[in-house]
Amino acid sequence: MNSDHFQGLTSESRRKFGLVALASTATIGLVAIGARASGLDLTTAVEYVKKAGGRVGIAAGNYVLERPLIIEGENFELFCEGIVTISYIGNATSPLKLVNCRNVSISGLKVSGNKKTLTLISIEKSKRVILSSIEVRSYMQTGIQILESEDCVISGCTFNDALIDTRWKMPFATDVVVLGGRNKAIKIEAGIHRSGGGYGIAVRTNSFGEKSIDHIILNNDINGYNSYGIMLYRNGSSRPDSDQEITGVSIIDNKISNISGARSASPEKPEVKDFGAGIYVQGAEDTLIERNYIDNTNIDTTSQLLA
């Protein structure tokens, strides 16, 4: 699956597959996902790989999404031919979703949300998805979330500009979260975390029967957060009947700095500041924590739990 895959195509075919230069800005979408389409753009490439797979380049340009872009399919790679910027201006909570994907790689995108964007990129019910060198910015709750997925990799991604949560008057967001259902063997590596949110990376279970196992959190640079740098959190860990599980997570060679603890657990009790750890583990079992560098944490913590 390389550039030779497209040799011999007519100029019309190459335009159809989105492999020509794109002028300035386009508003993109397909009827199936409810956005407006004009010209030769990202959705053409997405629609092609859904049907045929292969390795497809996205033409350089600034793309504006008004409604979510849902990517499905298997055995394909989407990469950027130059700078590809996606700006979301709609109201939905997750503007870019990968759903039921298998053996999929996406690299090089720059994706930004708005004040109504809760989660920017969501990987759902997928296996062997790789997101690499993605720049993520402007989100309320989550930059990238992984739900009910297996053997996925988030590699070399950059996170900026977590947005203010009106409840706390400061950011609350998590850059990367593994959350919900059953997740296995997720690798989060070599990220540059500078969003200034609440959490850099989190693995959570919240409800009965949820399981999250055998993840690797490796060589990330996390700097400037108000709650935790890395968090493993099994909700209701004191209740043996909760049937939740976080096991076999490895946290290795991460650099974690300036985790202030400035945000309170409850907006109704702003004086109680009980966050601020570089790495926080609750209810997780068989966890390996090795060779992590942690500096300047708990700056504003008032609770003796983490003091």
PDB file of C-alpha atoms in Angstrom:
ATOM      1  CA  MET A   1       0.000   0.000   0.000  1.00  0.00           C
ATOM      2  CA  ASN A   2       2.161   2.871  -1.283  1.00  0.00           C
ATOM      3  CA  SER A   3       2.070   5.593  -3.911  1.00  0.00           C
ATOM      4  CA  ASP A   4       2.381   2.943  -6.624  1.00  0.00           C
ATOM      5  CA  HIS A   5      -1.132   1.891  -5.683  1.00  0.00           C
ATOM      6  CA  PHE A   6      -2.399   4.998  -7.481  1.00  0.00           C
ATOM      7  CA  GLN A   7      -0.195   4.925 -10.593  1.00  0.00           C
ATOM      8  CA  GLY A   8      -2.144   4.716 -13.810  1.00  0.00           C
ATOM      9  CA  LEU A   9      -5.194   6.515 -12.496  1.00  0.00           C
ATOM     10  CA  THR A  10      -6.644   9.193 -14.723  1.00  0.00           C
ATOM     11  CA  SER A  11      -6.590  12.775 -13.495  1.00  0.00           C
ATOM     12  CA  GLU A  12     -10.331  12.471 -12.891  1.00  0.00           C
ATOM     13  CA  SER A  13      -9.810   9.371 -10.752  1.00  0.00           C
ATOM     14  CA  ARG A  14      -7.041  11.034  -8.795  1.00  0.00           C
ATOM     15  CA  ARG A  15      -9.344  13.958  -8.070  1.00  0.00           C
ATOM     16  CA  LYS A  16     -12.050  11.556  -6.977  1.00  0.00           C
ATOM     17  CA  PHE A  17      -9.707   9.967  -4.452  1.00  0.00           C
ATOM     18  CA  GLY A  18      -8.651  13.347  -3.073  1.00  0.00           C
ATOM     19  CA  LEU A  19      -5.018  13.106  -4.249  1.00  0.00           C
ATOM     20  CA  VAL A  20      -4.669  16.585  -5.732  1.00  0.00           C
ATOM     21  CA  ALA A  21      -3.875  19.876  -4.063  1.00  0.00           C
ATOM     22  CA  LEU A  22      -6.783  21.450  -2.212  1.00  0.00           C
ATOM     23  CA  ALA A  23      -7.269  25.204  -2.329  1.00  0.00           C
ATOM     24  CA  SER A  24      -7.373  26.997   1.040  1.00  0.00           C
ATOM     25  CA  THR A  25     -10.493  26.108   3.021  1.00  0.00           C
ATOM     26  CA  ALA A  26     -13.371  23.713   2.338  1.00  0.00           C
ATOM     27  CA  THR A  27     -16.476  22.856   4.328  1.00  0.00           C
ATOM     28  CA  ILE A  28     -16.612  19.096   4.216  1.00  0.00           C
ATOM     29  CA  GLY A  29     -18.983  16.237   4.781  1.00  0.00           C
ATOM     30  CA  LEU A  30     -21.151  13.592   3.194  1.00  0.00           C
ATOM     31  CA  VAL A  31     -24.897  13.165   3.271  1.00  0.00           C
ATOM     32  CA  ALA A  32     -24.395  10.048   5.388  1.00  0.00           C
ATOM     33  CA  ILE A  33     -22.889  12.084   8.203  1.00  0.00           C
ATOM     34  CA  GLY A  34     -24.945  15.194   7.657  1.00  0.00           C
ATOM     35  CA  ALA A  35     -22.295  17.764   6.718  1.00  0.00           C
ATOM     36  CA  ARG A  36     -22.058  19.821   3.537  1.00  0.00           C
ATOM     37  CA  ALA A  37     -19.634  18.736   0.807  1.00  0.00           C
ATOM     38  CA  SER A  38     -17.873  20.927  -1.704  1.00  0.00           C
ATOM     39  CA  GLY A  39     -15.020  19.996  -3.995  1.00  0.00           C
ATOM     40  CA  LEU A  40     -12.241  17.511  -3.415  1.00  0.00           C
ATOM     41  CA  ASP A  41     -11.578  16.972   0.243  1.00  0.00           C
ATOM     42  CA  LEU A  42     -10.988  14.737   3.253  1.00  0.00           C
ATOM     43  CA  THR A  43     -14.296  12.910   3.077  1.00  0.00           C
ATOM     44  CA  THR A  44     -13.522  11.650  -0.415  1.00  0.00           C
ATOM     45  CA  ALA A  45     -10.450   9.897   0.944  1.00  0.00           C
ATOM     46  CA  VAL A  46     -12.384   8.592   3.952  1.00  0.00           C
ATOM     47  CA  GLU A  47     -15.170   7.218   1.768  1.00  0.00           C
ATOM     48  CA  TYR A  48     -12.648   5.558  -0.521  1.00  0.00           C
ATOM     49  CA  VAL A  49     -10.849   3.672   2.240  1.00  0.00           C
ATOM     50  CA  LYS A  50     -14.157   2.535   3.706  1.00  0.00           C
ATOM     51  CA  LYS A  51     -14.856   0.698   0.466  1.00  0.00           C
ATOM     52  CA  ALA A  52     -11.434  -0.284  -0.836  1.00  0.00           C
ATOM     53  CA  GLY A  53      -8.863  -0.016   1.941  1.00  0.00           C
ATOM     54  CA  GLY A  54      -5.297   0.748   0.966  1.00  0.00           C
ATOM     55  CA  ARG A  55      -3.011   3.702   1.666  1.00  0.00           C
ATOM     56  CA  VAL A  56      -4.566   7.054   0.867  1.00  0.00           C
ATOM     57  CA  GLY A  57      -3.198  10.581   1.184  1.00  0.00           C
ATOM     58  CA  ILE A  58      -5.314  13.468   2.407  1.00  0.00           C
ATOM     59  CA  ALA A  59      -4.666  16.617   0.389  1.00  0.00           C
ATOM     60  CA  ALA A  60      -3.182  19.531   2.316  1.00  0.00           C
ATOM     61  CA  GLY A  61      -5.660  22.174   3.409  1.00  0.00           C
ATOM     62  CA  ASN A  62      -7.858  23.613   6.116  1.00  0.00           C
ATOM     63  CA  TYR A  63     -11.076  21.642   6.563  1.00  0.00           C
ATOM     64  CA  VAL A  64     -14.109  22.823   8.515  1.00  0.00           C
ATOM     65  CA  LEU A  65     -16.446  20.204   9.982  1.00  0.00           C
ATOM     66  CA  GLU A  66     -19.977  21.229  10.837  1.00  0.00           C
ATOM     67  CA  ARG A  67     -21.111  17.723  11.829  1.00  0.00           C
ATOM     68  CA  PRO A  68     -19.259  14.607  12.984  1.00  0.00           C
ATOM     69  CA  LEU A  69     -17.027  12.663  10.630  1.00  0.00           C
ATOM     70  CA  ILE A  70     -17.396   8.939  11.291  1.00  0.00           C
ATOM     71  CA  ILE A  71     -14.642   6.663   9.992  1.00  0.00           C
ATOM     72  CA  GLU A  72     -15.332   2.939   9.601  1.00  0.00           C
ATOM     73  CA  GLY A  73     -13.603   0.104   7.773  1.00  0.00           C
ATOM     74  CA  GLU A  74     -10.528  -2.088   7.854  1.00  0.00           C
ATOM     75  CA  ASN A  75      -7.056  -2.496   6.400  1.00  0.00           C
ATOM     76  CA  PHE A  76      -6.327   1.110   5.467  1.00  0.00           C
ATOM     77  CA  GLU A  77      -3.982   3.987   6.197  1.00  0.00           C
ATOM     78  CA  LEU A  78      -4.828   7.676   5.998  1.00  0.00           C
ATOM     79  CA  PHE A  79      -1.864  10.047   5.963  1.00  0.00           C
ATOM     80  CA  CYS A  80      -1.434  13.755   5.325  1.00  0.00           C
ATOM     81  CA  GLU A  81       0.120  15.144   2.162  1.00  0.00           C
ATOM     82  CA  GLY A  82       1.304  18.359   3.760  1.00  0.00           C
ATOM     83  CA  ILE A  83      -0.458  20.187   6.591  1.00  0.00           C
ATOM     84  CA  VAL A  84      -4.030  18.983   7.130  1.00  0.00           C
ATOM     85  CA  THR A  85      -6.048  20.958   9.674  1.00  0.00           C
ATOM     86  CA  ILE A  86      -9.550  19.977  10.781  1.00  0.00           C
ATOM     87  CA  SER A  87     -11.576  22.575  12.689  1.00  0.00           C
ATOM     88  CA  TYR A  88     -14.882  21.567  14.224  1.00  0.00           C
ATOM     89  CA  ILE A  89     -17.587  24.250  14.522  1.00  0.00           C
ATOM     90  CA  GLY A  90     -20.629  22.062  15.267  1.00  0.00           C
ATOM     91  CA  ASN A  91     -22.530  21.138  18.426  1.00  0.00           C
ATOM     92  CA  ALA A  92     -21.932  17.379  18.707  1.00  0.00           C
ATOM     93  CA  THR A  93     -19.785  16.048  21.518  1.00  0.00           C
ATOM     94  CA  SER A  94     -17.440  13.878  19.379  1.00  0.00           C
ATOM     95  CA  PRO A  95     -16.681  15.341  15.943  1.00  0.00           C
ATOM     96  CA  LEU A  96     -14.205  12.650  14.818  1.00  0.00           C
ATOM     97  CA  LYS A  97     -15.046   8.995  15.497  1.00  0.00           C
ATOM     98  CA  LEU A  98     -13.417   5.720  14.508  1.00  0.00           C
ATOM     99  CA  VAL A  99     -16.059   3.021  14.948  1.00  0.00           C
ATOM    100  CA  ASN A 100     -15.720  -0.724  14.285  1.00  0.00           C
ATOM    101  CA  CYS A 101     -12.310  -0.243  12.668  1.00  0.00           C
ATOM    102  CA  ARG A 102      -9.746  -3.011  12.156  1.00  0.00           C
ATOM    103  CA  ASN A 103      -6.099  -2.600  11.140  1.00  0.00           C
ATOM    104  CA  VAL A 104      -6.340   1.147  10.625  1.00  0.00           C
ATOM    105  CA  SER A 105      -3.634   3.817  10.810  1.00  0.00           C
ATOM    106  CA  ILE A 106      -4.152   7.593  10.760  1.00  0.00           C
ATOM    107  CA  SER A 107      -1.267  10.040  11.043  1.00  0.00           C
ATOM    108  CA  GLY A 108      -0.400  13.713  10.892  1.00  0.00           C
ATOM    109  CA  LEU A 109      -3.763  15.424  11.407  1.00  0.00           C
ATOM    110  CA  LYS A 110      -4.197  18.673  13.323  1.00  0.00           C
ATOM    111  CA  VAL A 111      -7.644  18.610  14.952  1.00  0.00           C
ATOM    112  CA  SER A 112      -9.285  21.366  17.003  1.00  0.00           C
ATOM    113  CA  GLY A 113     -12.679  21.666  18.676  1.00  0.00           C
ATOM    114  CA  ASN A 114     -14.721  24.412  20.309  1.00  0.00           C
ATOM    115  CA  LYS A 115     -16.472  25.202  23.595  1.00  0.00           C
ATOM    116  CA  LYS A 116     -19.191  22.634  22.822  1.00  0.00           C
ATOM    117  CA  THR A 117     -16.731  19.832  22.039  1.00  0.00           C
ATOM    118  CA  LEU A 118     -16.639  17.402  24.937  1.00  0.00           C
ATOM    119  CA  THR A 119     -14.508  14.685  23.299  1.00  0.00           C
ATOM    120  CA  LEU A 120     -12.496  15.511  20.200  1.00  0.00           C
ATOM    121  CA  ILE A 121     -11.485  12.053  18.879  1.00  0.00           C
ATOM    122  CA  SER A 122     -13.166   8.793  19.887  1.00  0.00           C
ATOM    123  CA  ILE A 123     -12.039   5.227  19.101  1.00  0.00           C
ATOM    124  CA  GLU A 124     -14.948   2.844  19.681  1.00  0.00           C
ATOM    125  CA  LYS A 125     -15.337  -0.939  19.364  1.00  0.00           C
ATOM    126  CA  SER A 126     -12.152  -1.199  17.315  1.00  0.00           C
ATOM    127  CA  LYS A 127      -9.015  -3.348  17.095  1.00  0.00           C
ATOM    128  CA  ARG A 128      -5.497  -2.511  15.969  1.00  0.00           C
ATOM    129  CA  VAL A 129      -6.027   1.207  15.401  1.00  0.00           C
ATOM    130  CA  ILE A 130      -2.956   3.457  15.388  1.00  0.00           C
ATOM    131  CA  LEU A 131      -3.163   7.229  15.791  1.00  0.00           C
ATOM    132  CA  SER A 132       0.260   8.825  15.383  1.00  0.00           C
ATOM    133  CA  SER A 133       1.580  12.390  15.287  1.00  0.00           C
ATOM    134  CA  ILE A 134      -1.890  13.854  15.781  1.00  0.00           C
ATOM    135  CA  GLU A 135      -2.109  17.395  17.170  1.00  0.00           C
ATOM    136  CA  VAL A 136      -5.163  17.761  19.395  1.00  0.00           C
ATOM    137  CA  ARG A 137      -6.428  21.044  20.840  1.00  0.00           C
ATOM    138  CA  SER A 138      -9.492  22.810  22.290  1.00  0.00           C
ATOM    139  CA  TYR A 139     -11.751  20.324  24.094  1.00  0.00           C
ATOM    140  CA  MET A 140     -13.848  20.378  27.249  1.00  0.00           C
ATOM    141  CA  GLN A 141     -13.557  16.814  28.576  1.00  0.00           C
ATOM    142  CA  THR A 142     -11.301  14.568  26.487  1.00  0.00           C
ATOM    143  CA  GLY A 143      -8.779  14.917  23.689  1.00  0.00           C
ATOM    144  CA  ILE A 144      -8.711  11.231  22.655  1.00  0.00           C
ATOM    145  CA  GLN A 145     -10.858   8.536  24.246  1.00  0.00           C
ATOM    146  CA  ILE A 146     -10.743   4.766  23.738  1.00  0.00           C
ATOM    147  CA  LEU A 147     -13.938   2.786  24.366  1.00  0.00           C
ATOM    148  CA  GLU A 148     -14.418  -0.992  24.176  1.00  0.00           C
ATOM    149  CA  SER A 149     -11.303  -1.459  22.040  1.00  0.00           C
ATOM    150  CA  GLU A 150      -8.237  -3.678  21.857  1.00  0.00           C
ATOM    151  CA  ASP A 151      -4.607  -3.517  20.658  1.00  0.00           C
ATOM    152  CA  CYS A 152      -4.729   0.199  19.823  1.00  0.00           C
ATOM    153  CA  VAL A 153      -1.826   2.664  19.902  1.00  0.00           C
ATOM    154  CA  ILE A 154      -1.745   6.413  20.553  1.00  0.00           C
ATOM    155  CA  SER A 155       1.786   7.443  19.575  1.00  0.00           C
ATOM    156  CA  GLY A 156       3.617  10.760  19.402  1.00  0.00           C
ATOM    157  CA  CYS A 157       0.503  12.899  19.735  1.00  0.00           C
ATOM    158  CA  THR A 158       0.498  16.486  21.033  1.00  0.00           C
ATOM    159  CA  PHE A 159      -2.159  17.986  23.310  1.00  0.00           C
ATOM    160  CA  ASN A 160      -2.860  21.692  23.816  1.00  0.00           C
ATOM    161  CA  ASP A 161      -5.530  24.081  25.053  1.00  0.00           C
ATOM    162  CA  ALA A 162      -7.938  22.259  27.359  1.00  0.00           C
ATOM    163  CA  LEU A 163     -10.932  24.589  27.698  1.00  0.00           C
ATOM    164  CA  ILE A 164     -12.279  26.160  30.885  1.00  0.00           C
ATOM    165  CA  ASP A 165     -14.928  24.151  32.748  1.00  0.00           C
ATOM    166  CA  THR A 166     -17.515  26.608  34.076  1.00  0.00           C
ATOM    167  CA  ARG A 167     -18.059  24.560  37.244  1.00  0.00           C
ATOM    168  CA  TRP A 168     -14.501  25.051  38.487  1.00  0.00           C
ATOM    169  CA  LYS A 169     -13.518  28.104  36.443  1.00  0.00           C
ATOM    170  CA  MET A 170     -10.495  26.135  35.271  1.00  0.00           C
ATOM    171  CA  PRO A 171      -9.860  23.234  32.852  1.00  0.00           C
ATOM    172  CA  PHE A 172     -11.082  19.763  33.839  1.00  0.00           C
ATOM    173  CA  ALA A 173     -10.206  17.780  30.696  1.00  0.00           C
ATOM    174  CA  THR A 174      -8.212  14.571  30.253  1.00  0.00           C
ATOM    175  CA  ASP A 175      -5.903  14.398  27.230  1.00  0.00           C
ATOM    176  CA  VAL A 176      -6.167  10.601  26.728  1.00  0.00           C
ATOM    177  CA  VAL A 177      -8.603   8.330  28.545  1.00  0.00           C
ATOM    178  CA  VAL A 178      -9.258   4.585  28.307  1.00  0.00           C
ATOM    179  CA  LEU A 179     -12.831   4.369  29.493  1.00  0.00           C
ATOM    180  CA  GLY A 180     -15.923   2.186  29.525  1.00  0.00           C
ATOM    181  CA  GLY A 181     -16.776  -1.387  28.607  1.00  0.00           C
ATOM    182  CA  ARG A 182     -13.862  -3.790  28.090  1.00  0.00           C
ATOM    183  CA  ASN A 183     -10.524  -2.465  26.891  1.00  0.00           C
ATOM    184  CA  LYS A 184      -7.353  -4.487  26.396  1.00  0.00           C
ATOM    185  CA  ALA A 185      -3.735  -3.810  25.400  1.00  0.00           C
ATOM    186  CA  ILE A 186      -3.914  -0.083  24.710  1.00  0.00           C
ATOM    187  CA  LYS A 187      -0.505   1.590  24.310  1.00  0.00           C
ATOM    188  CA  ILE A 188      -0.112   5.329  24.929  1.00  0.00           C
ATOM    189  CA  GLU A 189       3.418   6.446  24.119  1.00  0.00           C
ATOM    190  CA  ALA A 190       5.670   9.418  23.388  1.00  0.00           C
ATOM    191  CA  GLY A 191       2.957  12.027  23.839  1.00  0.00           C
ATOM    192  CA  ILE A 192       3.645  15.716  24.477  1.00  0.00           C
ATOM    193  CA  HIS A 193       1.017  16.837  26.980  1.00  0.00           C
ATOM    194  CA  ARG A 194       0.691  20.611  27.365  1.00  0.00           C
ATOM    195  CA  SER A 195      -3.076  21.199  27.419  1.00  0.00           C
ATOM    196  CA  GLY A 196      -3.075  22.544  30.975  1.00  0.00           C
ATOM    197  CA  GLY A 197      -6.118  20.417  31.794  1.00  0.00           C
ATOM    198  CA  GLY A 198      -6.988  18.244  34.749  1.00  0.00           C
ATOM    199  CA  TYR A 199      -5.331  14.974  33.715  1.00  0.00           C
ATOM    200  CA  GLY A 200      -2.682  13.931  31.230  1.00  0.00           C
ATOM    201  CA  ILE A 201      -3.574  10.227  30.854  1.00  0.00           C
ATOM    202  CA  ALA A 202      -6.276   8.224  32.638  1.00  0.00           C
ATOM    203  CA  VAL A 203      -7.500   4.627  32.706  1.00  0.00           C
ATOM    204  CA  ARG A 204     -10.924   4.355  34.343  1.00  0.00           C
ATOM    205  CA  THR A 205     -13.727   1.924  35.006  1.00  0.00           C
ATOM    206  CA  ASN A 206     -17.027   3.325  36.221  1.00  0.00           C
ATOM    207  CA  SER A 207     -19.763   0.695  35.980  1.00  0.00           C
ATOM    208  CA  PHE A 208     -20.494  -2.939  36.804  1.00  0.00           C
ATOM    209  CA  GLY A 209     -18.582  -5.418  34.651  1.00  0.00           C
ATOM    210  CA  GLU A 210     -16.127  -2.979  33.085  1.00  0.00           C
ATOM    211  CA  LYS A 211     -12.599  -4.328  32.615  1.00  0.00           C
ATOM    212  CA  SER A 212      -9.416  -2.589  31.489  1.00  0.00           C
ATOM    213  CA  ILE A 213      -6.306  -4.765  31.247  1.00  0.00           C
ATOM    214  CA  ASP A 214      -2.720  -4.979  29.982  1.00  0.00           C
ATOM    215  CA  HIS A 215      -2.183  -1.366  28.929  1.00  0.00           C
ATOM    216  CA  ILE A 216       1.195   0.347  28.499  1.00  0.00           C
ATOM    217  CA  ILE A 217       1.801   4.039  29.272  1.00  0.00           C
ATOM    218  CA  LEU A 218       5.327   4.751  28.067  1.00  0.00           C
ATOM    219  CA  ASN A 219       7.690   7.679  27.583  1.00  0.00           C
ATOM    220  CA  ASN A 220       5.157  10.510  27.751  1.00  0.00           C
ATOM    221  CA  ASP A 221       6.052  14.096  28.691  1.00  0.00           C
ATOM    222  CA  ILE A 222       3.268  15.526  30.887  1.00  0.00           C
ATOM    223  CA  ASN A 223       3.678  19.069  32.191  1.00  0.00           C
ATOM    224  CA  GLY A 224       1.306  21.537  33.842  1.00  0.00           C
ATOM    225  CA  TYR A 225      -1.968  19.924  35.027  1.00  0.00           C
ATOM    226  CA  ASN A 226      -4.244  20.693  37.964  1.00  0.00           C
ATOM    227  CA  SER A 227      -5.233  17.180  39.111  1.00  0.00           C
ATOM    228  CA  TYR A 228      -3.099  14.146  38.153  1.00  0.00           C
ATOM    229  CA  GLY A 229      -0.421  13.437  35.584  1.00  0.00           C
ATOM    230  CA  ILE A 230      -1.364   9.756  35.147  1.00  0.00           C
ATOM    231  CA  MET A 231      -4.348   8.162  36.872  1.00  0.00           C
ATOM    232  CA  LEU A 232      -5.593   4.564  37.178  1.00  0.00           C
ATOM    233  CA  TYR A 233      -9.030   4.656  38.784  1.00  0.00           C
ATOM    234  CA  ARG A 234     -11.425   1.814  39.493  1.00  0.00           C
ATOM    235  CA  ASN A 235     -14.590   3.534  40.679  1.00  0.00           C
ATOM    236  CA  GLY A 236     -16.082   2.055  43.825  1.00  0.00           C
ATOM    237  CA  SER A 237     -12.942   0.085  44.605  1.00  0.00           C
ATOM    238  CA  SER A 238     -14.117  -0.432  48.178  1.00  0.00           C
ATOM    239  CA  ARG A 239     -17.204  -2.317  46.981  1.00  0.00           C
ATOM    240  CA  PRO A 240     -16.303  -5.967  46.263  1.00  0.00           C
ATOM    241  CA  ASP A 241     -19.547  -6.504  44.358  1.00  0.00           C
ATOM    242  CA  SER A 242     -18.740  -3.831  41.768  1.00  0.00           C
ATOM    243  CA  ASP A 243     -17.085  -6.427  39.467  1.00  0.00           C
ATOM    244  CA  GLN A 244     -14.779  -3.855  37.888  1.00  0.00           C
ATOM    245  CA  GLU A 245     -11.196  -4.600  36.976  1.00  0.00           C
ATOM    246  CA  ILE A 246      -8.049  -2.663  36.106  1.00  0.00           C
ATOM    247  CA  THR A 247      -5.096  -5.033  35.947  1.00  0.00           C
ATOM    248  CA  GLY A 248      -1.685  -5.394  34.365  1.00  0.00           C
ATOM    249  CA  VAL A 249      -1.042  -1.735  33.509  1.00  0.00           C
ATOM    250  CA  SER A 250       2.602  -0.688  33.013  1.00  0.00           C
ATOM    251  CA  ILE A 251       3.642   2.944  33.592  1.00  0.00           C
ATOM    252  CA  ILE A 252       7.245   3.315  32.451  1.00  0.00           C
ATOM    253  CA  ASP A 253       9.737   6.090  31.618  1.00  0.00           C
ATOM    254  CA  ASN A 254       7.283   8.987  31.785  1.00  0.00           C
ATOM    255  CA  LYS A 255       8.298  12.526  32.706  1.00  0.00           C
ATOM    256  CA  ILE A 256       5.649  14.244  34.853  1.00  0.00           C
ATOM    257  CA  SER A 257       6.079  17.818  36.066  1.00  0.00           C
ATOM    258  CA  ASN A 258       4.086  20.653  37.626  1.00  0.00           C
ATOM    259  CA  ILE A 259       0.923  18.847  38.721  1.00  0.00           C
ATOM    260  CA  SER A 260      -0.481  21.538  40.978  1.00  0.00           C
ATOM    261  CA  GLY A 261      -3.547  20.105  42.708  1.00  0.00           C
ATOM    262  CA  ALA A 262      -5.200  23.499  42.214  1.00  0.00           C
ATOM    263  CA  ARG A 263      -8.622  22.047  41.342  1.00  0.00           C
ATOM    264  CA  SER A 264     -10.910  20.897  44.134  1.00  0.00           C
ATOM    265  CA  ALA A 265     -12.755  17.582  43.932  1.00  0.00           C
ATOM    266  CA  SER A 266     -16.060  19.433  44.297  1.00  0.00           C
ATOM    267  CA  PRO A 267     -16.866  22.907  42.960  1.00  0.00           C
ATOM    268  CA  GLU A 268     -19.018  23.363  46.079  1.00  0.00           C
ATOM    269  CA  LYS A 269     -15.916  22.981  48.283  1.00  0.00           C
ATOM    270  CA  PRO A 270     -13.188  24.932  46.504  1.00  0.00           C
ATOM    271  CA  GLU A 271     -11.056  25.088  49.631  1.00  0.00           C
ATOM    272  CA  VAL A 272     -10.567  21.286  49.715  1.00  0.00           C
ATOM    273  CA  LYS A 273      -7.836  20.548  47.201  1.00  0.00           C
ATOM    274  CA  ASP A 274      -7.063  16.833  47.329  1.00  0.00           C
ATOM    275  CA  PHE A 275      -5.520  16.264  43.899  1.00  0.00           C
ATOM    276  CA  GLY A 276      -1.988  16.934  42.734  1.00  0.00           C
ATOM    277  CA  ALA A 277      -0.146  13.608  42.382  1.00  0.00           C
ATOM    278  CA  GLY A 278       2.156  12.816  39.492  1.00  0.00           C
ATOM    279  CA  ILE A 279       0.832   9.228  39.376  1.00  0.00           C
ATOM    280  CA  TYR A 280      -2.344   8.192  41.200  1.00  0.00           C
ATOM    281  CA  VAL A 281      -3.520   4.573  41.468  1.00  0.00           C
ATOM    282  CA  GLN A 282      -6.825   3.518  43.042  1.00  0.00           C
ATOM    283  CA  GLY A 283      -8.178  -0.011  42.880  1.00  0.00           C
ATOM    284  CA  ALA A 284      -5.818  -1.158  40.117  1.00  0.00           C
ATOM    285  CA  GLU A 285      -3.999  -4.472  40.523  1.00  0.00           C
ATOM    286  CA  ASP A 286      -0.695  -5.874  39.222  1.00  0.00           C
ATOM    287  CA  THR A 287       0.499  -2.405  38.238  1.00  0.00           C
ATOM    288  CA  LEU A 288       4.120  -1.861  37.193  1.00  0.00           C
ATOM    289  CA  ILE A 289       5.455   1.666  37.836  1.00  0.00           C
ATOM    290  CA  GLU A 290       9.080   1.967  36.776  1.00  0.00           C
ATOM    291  CA  ARG A 291      11.665   4.662  35.929  1.00  0.00           C
ATOM    292  CA  ASN A 292       9.272   7.618  35.938  1.00  0.00           C
ATOM    293  CA  TYR A 293      10.556  11.130  36.634  1.00  0.00           C
ATOM    294  CA  ILE A 294       8.177  13.184  38.800  1.00  0.00           C
ATOM    295  CA  ASP A 295       8.885  16.798  39.744  1.00  0.00           C
ATOM    296  CA  ASN A 296       7.086  19.709  41.417  1.00  0.00           C
ATOM    297  CA  THR A 297       3.737  18.149  42.306  1.00  0.00           C
ATOM    298  CA  ASN A 298       1.141  18.840  45.031  1.00  0.00           C
ATOM    299  CA  ILE A 299       1.926  22.541  44.927  1.00  0.00           C
ATOM    300  CA  ASP A 300      -1.583  23.649  45.965  1.00  0.00           C
ATOM    301  CA  THR A 301      -2.780  20.466  47.691  1.00  0.00           C
ATOM    302  CA  THR A 302      -4.509  21.083  51.038  1.00  0.00           C
ATOM    303  CA  SER A 303      -5.599  17.507  51.817  1.00  0.00           C
ATOM    304  CA  GLN A 304      -3.284  15.353  53.933  1.00  0.00           C
ATOM    305  CA  LEU A 305      -4.167  12.436  51.647  1.00  0.00           C
ATOM    306  CA  LEU A 306      -1.632  13.701  49.109  1.00  0.00           C
ATOM    307  CA  ALA A 307       0.359  16.233  51.127  1.00  0.00           C
TER     308      ALA A 307
END
